[in-house]
Amino acid sequence: MAAAYLDSNLKHTPHSSAKTHLGPGMERSSGAMERVLKVFHYFESNSEPDTWASIIRHRDATYVWERIELGRCIGEGQFGEVHQGVYMNSENPVLVVAIKTCKNYFKQRQREITSRSFNNASV
Ligand SMILES: Nc1ncnc2c1ncn2[C@@H]1O[C@H](COP(=O)(O)OP(=O)(O)OP(=O)(O)O)[C@@H](O)[C@H]1O
């Protein structure tokens, strides 16, 4: 996929007052949201070469972040899973989107937890 949108280095903290509209198969847990990397328009097929890389753009990434609900896994790419989901905004309350997530999220978390336990044990 072409350009990155949600930078994994940015701190995307779900807003505590964000409304939750969970539908079937949707989740809004901090763990799920942390591994979102990019948000795309959802397409049934990639009939055009760049179709799947059509990115949801907004001037403030956090604004987008707070309005995403992660749904079922619809595919897997080189770097991570792709989930279907919804993006809610004032113009189009329920826009179906494709959400690219980081494959190594759980491995990274496991490494962090393991090294934290190790450091604590050696104090
Ligand atoms: N915008 C989208 N709409 C619908 N399905 C998508 C979309 N983007 C990806 N998918 C699904 O996810 C799968 C993996 O897509 P992805 O683009 O991540 O794979 P990739 O070509 O290996 O890309 P990359 O090398 O960036 O990981 C696709 O085969 C498709 O089934």
Tab-separated table of N, CA and C and ligand atoms in Angstrom:
chain	number	residue	atom	x	y	z
A	1	MET	N	0.837	-1.187	0.000
A	1	MET	CA	0.000	0.000	0.000
A	1	MET	C	0.879	1.247	0.000
A	2	ALA	N	0.430	2.265	-0.639
A	2	ALA	CA	1.262	3.429	-0.877
A	2	ALA	C	1.589	4.246	0.373
A	3	ALA	N	0.957	5.392	0.535
A	3	ALA	CA	1.350	6.311	1.604
A	3	ALA	C	0.781	5.902	2.955
A	4	ALA	N	1.559	6.158	3.976
A	4	ALA	CA	1.092	5.881	5.336
A	4	ALA	C	0.169	7.007	5.781
A	5	TYR	N	-0.764	6.707	6.641
A	5	TYR	CA	-1.610	7.765	7.160
A	5	TYR	C	-1.479	7.870	8.668
A	6	LEU	N	-1.940	6.850	9.396
A	6	LEU	CA	-1.790	6.905	10.842
A	6	LEU	C	-0.385	6.421	11.179
A	7	ASP	N	0.435	7.328	11.632
A	7	ASP	CA	1.824	7.009	11.933
A	7	ASP	C	1.890	6.189	13.215
A	8	SER	N	2.535	5.015	13.149
A	8	SER	CA	2.600	4.154	14.328
A	8	SER	C	3.413	4.791	15.450
A	9	ASN	N	4.214	5.811	15.097
A	9	ASN	CA	4.993	6.481	16.137
A	9	ASN	C	4.193	7.540	16.885
A	10	LEU	N	3.055	7.927	16.321
A	10	LEU	CA	2.215	8.901	17.009
A	10	LEU	C	1.518	8.220	18.161
A	11	LYS	N	1.250	8.982	19.200
A	11	LYS	CA	0.530	8.396	20.326
A	11	LYS	C	-0.957	8.623	20.107
A	12	HIS	N	-1.675	7.584	19.703
A	12	HIS	CA	-3.101	7.691	19.436
A	12	HIS	C	-3.857	7.180	20.653
A	13	THR	N	-4.241	8.062	21.501
A	13	THR	CA	-4.947	7.650	22.710
A	13	THR	C	-6.437	7.830	22.511
A	14	PRO	N	-7.213	6.737	22.584
A	14	PRO	CA	-8.655	6.888	22.431
A	14	PRO	C	-9.198	7.846	23.487
A	15	HIS	N	-10.008	8.795	23.062
A	15	HIS	CA	-10.559	9.795	23.974
A	15	HIS	C	-11.552	9.131	24.907
A	16	SER	N	-11.440	9.464	26.185
A	16	SER	CA	-12.294	8.801	27.183
A	16	SER	C	-13.773	9.107	26.971
A	17	SER	N	-14.072	10.263	26.351
A	17	SER	CA	-15.477	10.608	26.155
A	17	SER	C	-16.001	10.178	24.786
A	18	ALA	N	-15.160	9.458	24.014
A	18	ALA	CA	-15.594	9.016	22.678
A	18	ALA	C	-16.808	8.102	22.799
A	19	LYS	N	-17.790	8.341	21.935
A	19	LYS	CA	-19.007	7.529	21.989
A	19	LYS	C	-18.718	6.139	21.463
A	20	THR	N	-19.342	5.158	22.016
A	20	THR	CA	-19.152	3.796	21.565
A	20	THR	C	-20.423	3.326	20.866
A	21	HIS	N	-20.279	2.921	19.593
A	21	HIS	CA	-21.413	2.408	18.822
A	21	HIS	C	-21.051	1.014	18.354
A	22	LEU	N	-20.884	0.096	19.234
A	22	LEU	CA	-20.420	-1.218	18.836
A	22	LEU	C	-21.511	-2.013	18.151
A	23	GLY	N	-21.196	-2.514	16.947
A	23	GLY	CA	-22.110	-3.381	16.220
A	23	GLY	C	-21.597	-4.800	16.304
A	24	PRO	N	-22.290	-5.752	15.633
A	24	PRO	CA	-21.841	-7.136	15.660
A	24	PRO	C	-20.422	-7.259	15.106
A	25	GLY	N	-19.568	-7.957	15.806
A	25	GLY	CA	-18.200	-8.173	15.350
A	25	GLY	C	-17.278	-6.976	15.526
A	26	MET	N	-17.783	-5.913	16.124
A	26	MET	CA	-16.965	-4.713	16.304
A	26	MET	C	-16.389	-4.687	17.711
A	27	GLU	N	-15.228	-4.108	17.833
A	27	GLU	CA	-14.626	-3.996	19.149
A	27	GLU	C	-14.019	-2.616	19.315
A	28	ARG	N	-14.020	-2.128	20.531
A	28	ARG	CA	-13.309	-0.885	20.813
A	28	ARG	C	-12.536	-1.086	22.115
A	29	SER	N	-11.432	-1.802	22.024
A	29	SER	CA	-10.578	-1.950	23.194
A	29	SER	C	-9.308	-1.185	22.903
A	30	SER	N	-8.623	-0.740	23.929
A	30	SER	CA	-7.414	0.042	23.701
A	30	SER	C	-6.397	-0.797	22.938
A	31	GLY	N	-6.328	-2.102	23.194
A	31	GLY	CA	-5.379	-2.976	22.504
A	31	GLY	C	-5.638	-2.995	21.020
A	32	ALA	N	-6.903	-3.105	20.642
A	32	ALA	CA	-7.259	-3.147	19.222
A	32	ALA	C	-6.900	-1.829	18.555
A	33	MET	N	-7.181	-0.726	19.201
A	33	MET	CA	-6.943	0.565	18.585
A	33	MET	C	-5.454	0.878	18.476
A	34	GLU	N	-4.668	0.402	19.411
A	34	GLU	CA	-3.233	0.687	19.381
A	34	GLU	C	-2.559	0.105	18.150
A	35	ARG	N	-3.105	-1.009	17.624
A	35	ARG	CA	-2.391	-1.622	16.504
A	35	ARG	C	-2.899	-1.156	15.137
A	36	VAL	N	-3.785	-0.165	15.101
A	36	VAL	CA	-4.219	0.399	13.818
A	36	VAL	C	-3.093	1.227	13.214
A	37	LEU	N	-2.780	0.955	11.951
A	37	LEU	CA	-1.724	1.716	11.287
A	37	LEU	C	-2.284	2.675	10.250
A	38	LYS	N	-3.220	2.189	9.425
A	38	LYS	CA	-3.746	3.023	8.346
A	38	LYS	C	-5.220	2.711	8.154
A	39	VAL	N	-5.941	3.700	7.660
A	39	VAL	CA	-7.369	3.515	7.411
A	39	VAL	C	-7.655	3.826	5.948
A	40	PHE	N	-8.348	2.897	5.276
A	40	PHE	CA	-8.610	3.029	3.842
A	40	PHE	C	-10.102	2.947	3.561
A	41	HIS	N	-10.490	3.446	2.399
A	41	HIS	CA	-11.843	3.199	1.931
A	41	HIS	C	-11.968	1.701	1.691
A	42	TYR	N	-13.111	1.144	2.026
A	42	TYR	CA	-13.320	-0.290	1.834
A	42	TYR	C	-13.826	-0.568	0.425
A	43	PHE	N	-13.254	-1.577	-0.236
A	43	PHE	CA	-13.698	-1.976	-1.569
A	43	PHE	C	-13.959	-3.472	-1.604
A	44	GLU	N	-14.934	-3.874	-2.383
A	44	GLU	CA	-15.254	-5.301	-2.519
A	44	GLU	C	-14.142	-6.041	-3.263
A	45	SER	N	-13.501	-5.356	-4.228
A	45	SER	CA	-12.390	-5.986	-4.949
A	45	SER	C	-11.435	-4.906	-5.431
A	46	ASN	N	-10.212	-5.303	-5.738
A	46	ASN	CA	-9.235	-4.318	-6.233
A	46	ASN	C	-9.163	-4.380	-7.754
A	47	SER	N	-10.239	-4.035	-8.421
A	47	SER	CA	-10.287	-4.091	-9.881
A	47	SER	C	-9.313	-3.091	-10.512
A	48	GLU	N	-9.051	-1.989	-9.803
A	48	GLU	CA	-8.028	-1.037	-10.253
A	48	GLU	C	-6.779	-1.290	-9.416
A	49	PRO	N	-5.591	-1.168	-10.012
A	49	PRO	CA	-4.368	-1.489	-9.277
A	49	PRO	C	-4.225	-0.804	-7.914
A	50	ASP	N	-4.622	0.470	-7.807
A	50	ASP	CA	-4.407	1.196	-6.549
A	50	ASP	C	-5.670	1.343	-5.702
A	51	THR	N	-6.714	0.637	-6.075
A	51	THR	CA	-7.990	0.830	-5.397
A	51	THR	C	-7.890	0.636	-3.896
A	52	TRP	N	-7.275	-0.443	-3.456
A	52	TRP	CA	-7.249	-0.755	-2.031
A	52	TRP	C	-6.459	0.257	-1.208
A	53	ALA	N	-5.608	1.026	-1.898
A	53	ALA	CA	-4.782	1.977	-1.166
A	53	ALA	C	-5.427	3.357	-1.057
A	54	SER	N	-6.731	3.457	-1.314
A	54	SER	CA	-7.419	4.743	-1.222
A	54	SER	C	-7.622	5.099	0.253
A	55	ILE	N	-6.875	6.084	0.680
A	55	ILE	CA	-6.756	6.376	2.113
A	55	ILE	C	-7.804	7.374	2.605
A	56	ILE	N	-8.357	7.079	3.786
A	56	ILE	CA	-9.242	8.044	4.447
A	56	ILE	C	-8.351	9.166	4.990
A	57	ARG	N	-8.618	10.355	4.537
A	57	ARG	CA	-7.760	11.458	4.971
A	57	ARG	C	-8.525	12.426	5.861
A	58	HIS	N	-7.821	12.943	6.807
A	58	HIS	CA	-8.361	14.013	7.644
A	58	HIS	C	-7.192	14.768	8.218
A	59	ARG	N	-7.368	16.069	8.427
A	59	ARG	CA	-6.212	16.858	8.875
A	59	ARG	C	-5.716	16.452	10.255
A	60	ASP	N	-6.552	15.863	11.083
A	60	ASP	CA	-6.137	15.486	12.428
A	60	ASP	C	-6.306	13.983	12.612
A	61	ALA	N	-5.192	13.266	12.679
A	61	ALA	CA	-5.238	11.807	12.799
A	61	ALA	C	-6.007	11.360	14.034
A	62	THR	N	-5.910	12.110	15.116
A	62	THR	CA	-6.592	11.723	16.349
A	62	THR	C	-8.102	11.745	16.164
A	63	TYR	N	-8.563	12.706	15.352
A	63	TYR	CA	-9.999	12.816	15.064
A	63	TYR	C	-10.495	11.523	14.418
A	64	VAL	N	-9.714	11.024	13.473
A	64	VAL	CA	-10.070	9.781	12.806
A	64	VAL	C	-10.007	8.617	13.785
A	65	TRP	N	-8.943	8.598	14.543
A	65	TRP	CA	-8.686	7.526	15.504
A	65	TRP	C	-9.874	7.276	16.439
A	66	GLU	N	-10.462	8.353	16.902
A	66	GLU	CA	-11.557	8.239	17.865
A	66	GLU	C	-12.854	7.759	17.241
A	67	ARG	N	-12.901	7.711	15.915
A	67	ARG	CA	-14.162	7.365	15.256
A	67	ARG	C	-14.086	6.058	14.483
A	68	ILE	N	-13.150	5.235	14.843
A	68	ILE	CA	-12.992	3.947	14.169
A	68	ILE	C	-13.427	2.812	15.068
A	69	GLU	N	-14.177	1.899	14.497
A	69	GLU	CA	-14.494	0.662	15.206
A	69	GLU	C	-13.987	-0.493	14.361
A	70	LEU	N	-13.214	-1.342	15.002
A	70	LEU	CA	-12.565	-2.450	14.309
A	70	LEU	C	-13.523	-3.629	14.180
A	71	GLY	N	-13.640	-4.166	12.974
A	71	GLY	CA	-14.496	-5.334	12.751
A	71	GLY	C	-13.688	-6.569	12.411
A	72	ARG	N	-14.297	-7.461	11.637
A	72	ARG	CA	-13.670	-8.755	11.337
A	72	ARG	C	-12.445	-8.603	10.433
A	73	CYS	N	-11.568	-9.591	10.515
A	73	CYS	CA	-10.370	-9.616	9.672
A	73	CYS	C	-10.793	-10.004	8.248
A	74	ILE	N	-10.383	-9.218	7.247
A	74	ILE	CA	-10.771	-9.509	5.861
A	74	ILE	C	-9.587	-9.899	4.996
A	75	GLY	N	-8.372	-9.813	5.526
A	75	GLY	CA	-7.215	-10.191	4.728
A	75	GLY	C	-5.937	-9.998	5.504
A	76	GLU	N	-4.867	-10.441	4.875
A	76	GLU	CA	-3.578	-10.276	5.518
A	76	GLU	C	-2.544	-9.850	4.492
A	77	GLY	N	-1.794	-8.807	4.802
A	77	GLY	CA	-0.752	-8.328	3.911
A	77	GLY	C	0.609	-8.660	4.470
A	78	GLN	N	1.598	-8.096	3.866
A	78	GLN	CA	2.978	-8.363	4.260
A	78	GLN	C	3.243	-7.917	5.698
A	79	PHE	N	2.648	-6.782	6.071
A	79	PHE	CA	2.977	-6.209	7.375
A	79	PHE	C	1.909	-6.397	8.438
A	80	GLY	N	0.755	-6.823	8.049
A	80	GLY	CA	-0.267	-6.976	9.068
A	80	GLY	C	-1.606	-7.405	8.525
A	81	GLU	N	-2.539	-7.595	9.447
A	81	GLU	CA	-3.897	-7.976	9.076
A	81	GLU	C	-4.661	-6.748	8.598
A	82	VAL	N	-5.648	-6.990	7.751
A	82	VAL	CA	-6.550	-5.924	7.325
A	82	VAL	C	-7.933	-6.271	7.864
A	83	HIS	N	-8.532	-5.327	8.561
A	83	HIS	CA	-9.861	-5.537	9.137
A	83	HIS	C	-10.877	-4.638	8.453
A	84	GLN	N	-12.106	-5.123	8.404
A	84	GLN	CA	-13.191	-4.238	7.997
A	84	GLN	C	-13.604	-3.471	9.251
A	85	GLY	N	-14.125	-2.297	9.071
A	85	GLY	CA	-14.557	-1.533	10.227
A	85	GLY	C	-15.443	-0.389	9.798
A	86	VAL	N	-15.795	0.452	10.751
A	86	VAL	CA	-16.578	1.636	10.399
A	86	VAL	C	-15.873	2.882	10.901
A	87	TYR	N	-16.033	3.930	10.112
A	87	TYR	CA	-15.505	5.245	10.459
A	87	TYR	C	-16.708	6.174	10.508
A	88	MET	N	-16.894	6.777	11.658
A	88	MET	CA	-18.054	7.656	11.818
A	88	MET	C	-17.642	9.117	11.782
A	89	ASN	N	-18.292	9.889	10.931
A	89	ASN	CA	-18.074	11.335	10.956
A	89	ASN	C	-19.406	12.028	10.716
A	90	SER	N	-19.404	13.341	10.835
A	90	SER	CA	-20.675	14.062	10.778
A	90	SER	C	-21.325	13.992	9.395
A	91	GLU	N	-20.499	13.960	8.330
A	91	GLU	CA	-21.053	13.937	6.973
A	91	GLU	C	-21.610	12.573	6.604
A	92	ASN	N	-20.925	11.535	7.025
A	92	ASN	CA	-21.318	10.171	6.670
A	92	ASN	C	-21.184	9.313	7.922
A	93	PRO	N	-22.241	9.177	8.691
A	93	PRO	CA	-22.148	8.561	10.017
A	93	PRO	C	-21.544	7.166	10.033
A	94	VAL	N	-21.840	6.340	9.031
A	94	VAL	CA	-21.279	4.984	9.046
A	94	VAL	C	-20.631	4.692	7.690
A	95	LEU	N	-19.362	5.042	7.579
A	95	LEU	CA	-18.603	4.765	6.369
A	95	LEU	C	-17.806	3.483	6.602
A	96	VAL	N	-18.020	2.487	5.719
A	96	VAL	CA	-17.281	1.227	5.883
A	96	VAL	C	-15.840	1.440	5.424
A	97	VAL	N	-14.908	1.015	6.241
A	97	VAL	CA	-13.492	1.226	5.933
A	97	VAL	C	-12.702	-0.075	6.063
A	98	ALA	N	-11.515	-0.066	5.485
A	98	ALA	CA	-10.554	-1.155	5.663
A	98	ALA	C	-9.449	-0.605	6.564
A	99	ILE	N	-9.137	-1.354	7.605
A	99	ILE	CA	-8.178	-0.874	8.600
A	99	ILE	C	-6.962	-1.794	8.604
A	100	LYS	N	-5.821	-1.227	8.341
A	100	LYS	CA	-4.605	-2.025	8.327
A	100	LYS	C	-3.987	-2.034	9.725
A	101	THR	N	-3.665	-3.213	10.198
A	101	THR	CA	-3.112	-3.308	11.552
A	101	THR	C	-1.703	-3.896	11.503
A	102	CYS	N	-1.004	-3.775	12.600
A	102	CYS	CA	0.385	-4.227	12.681
A	102	CYS	C	0.452	-5.685	13.117
A	103	LYS	N	1.057	-6.504	12.244
A	103	LYS	CA	1.136	-7.940	12.502
A	103	LYS	C	1.934	-8.255	13.760
A	104	ASN	N	2.986	-7.479	13.977
A	104	ASN	CA	3.881	-7.790	15.086
A	104	ASN	C	3.450	-7.165	16.407
A	105	TYR	N	2.223	-6.621	16.447
A	105	TYR	CA	1.774	-5.944	17.655
A	105	TYR	C	1.892	-6.840	18.884
A	106	PHE	N	1.386	-8.072	18.788
A	106	PHE	CA	1.375	-8.951	19.954
A	106	PHE	C	2.790	-9.408	20.321
A	107	LYS	N	3.625	-9.631	19.297
A	107	LYS	CA	5.021	-10.021	19.571
A	107	LYS	C	5.731	-8.887	20.306
A	108	GLN	N	5.499	-7.645	19.829
A	108	GLN	CA	6.143	-6.490	20.458
A	108	GLN	C	5.707	-6.358	21.905
A	109	ARG	N	4.390	-6.519	22.138
A	109	ARG	CA	3.850	-6.407	23.501
A	109	ARG	C	4.460	-7.477	24.394
A	110	GLN	N	4.565	-8.686	23.861
A	110	GLN	CA	5.101	-9.801	24.641
A	110	GLN	C	6.553	-9.501	25.038
A	111	ARG	N	7.311	-8.942	24.072
A	111	ARG	CA	8.711	-8.606	24.361
A	111	ARG	C	8.793	-7.543	25.458
A	112	GLU	N	7.908	-6.540	25.373
A	112	GLU	CA	7.906	-5.472	26.381
A	112	GLU	C	7.611	-6.040	27.765
A	113	ILE	N	6.593	-6.915	27.832
A	113	ILE	CA	6.178	-7.493	29.110
A	113	ILE	C	7.309	-8.360	29.672
A	114	THR	N	7.918	-9.170	28.802
A	114	THR	CA	8.996	-10.060	29.235
A	114	THR	C	10.177	-9.253	29.759
A	115	SER	N	10.566	-8.194	29.022
A	115	SER	CA	11.730	-7.424	29.472
A	115	SER	C	11.405	-6.659	30.751
A	116	ARG	N	10.147	-6.218	30.908
A	116	ARG	CA	9.753	-5.527	32.136
A	116	ARG	C	9.850	-6.487	33.327
A	117	SER	N	9.352	-7.714	33.146
A	117	SER	CA	9.390	-8.711	34.219
A	117	SER	C	10.833	-9.017	34.588
A	118	PHE	N	11.680	-9.125	33.551
A	118	PHE	CA	13.083	-9.439	33.779
A	118	PHE	C	13.750	-8.320	34.573
A	119	ASN	N	13.503	-7.066	34.160
A	119	ASN	CA	14.099	-5.925	34.856
A	119	ASN	C	13.639	-5.849	36.304
A	120	ASN	N	12.348	-6.113	36.533
A	120	ASN	CA	11.813	-6.070	37.898
A	120	ASN	C	12.441	-7.158	38.754
A	121	ALA	N	12.611	-8.340	38.160
A	121	ALA	CA	13.148	-9.474	38.908
A	121	ALA	C	14.605	-9.245	39.295
A	122	SER	N	15.331	-8.494	38.450
A	122	SER	CA	16.760	-8.311	38.736
A	122	SER	C	17.044	-7.126	39.651
A	123	VAL	N	15.999	-6.370	40.058
A	123	VAL	CA	16.209	-5.216	40.964
A	123	VAL	C	16.404	-5.717	42.386
B	1	LIG	N1	-9.278	-1.137	0.990
B	1	LIG	C1	-9.551	-2.438	1.078
B	1	LIG	N2	-10.817	-2.871	0.934
B	1	LIG	C2	-11.115	-4.185	1.032
B	1	LIG	N3	-10.212	-5.148	1.277
B	1	LIG	C3	-8.929	-4.790	1.433
B	1	LIG	C4	-8.536	-3.431	1.339
B	1	LIG	N4	-7.212	-3.363	1.532
B	1	LIG	C5	-6.804	-4.624	1.707
B	1	LIG	N5	-7.819	-5.496	1.660
B	1	LIG	C6	-7.747	-6.962	1.856
B	1	LIG	O1	-6.582	-7.270	2.618
B	1	LIG	C7	-5.676	-8.086	1.860
B	1	LIG	C8	-4.258	-7.650	2.147
B	1	LIG	O2	-4.088	-6.360	1.640
B	1	LIG	P1	-2.717	-5.580	1.718
B	1	LIG	O3	-2.815	-4.415	0.839
B	1	LIG	O4	-2.344	-5.358	3.137
B	1	LIG	O5	-1.708	-6.649	1.141
B	1	LIG	P2	-0.328	-6.411	0.475
B	1	LIG	O6	-0.567	-6.272	-0.979
B	1	LIG	O7	0.539	-7.517	0.940
B	1	LIG	O8	0.144	-5.013	1.020
B	1	LIG	P3	1.397	-4.662	1.909
B	1	LIG	O9	2.588	-5.139	1.156
B	1	LIG	O10	1.302	-3.184	2.066
B	1	LIG	O11	1.198	-5.376	3.237
B	1	LIG	C9	-6.109	-7.922	0.427
B	1	LIG	O12	-5.814	-9.053	-0.324
B	1	LIG	C10	-7.610	-7.695	0.549
B	1	LIG	O13	-8.277	-8.943	0.682
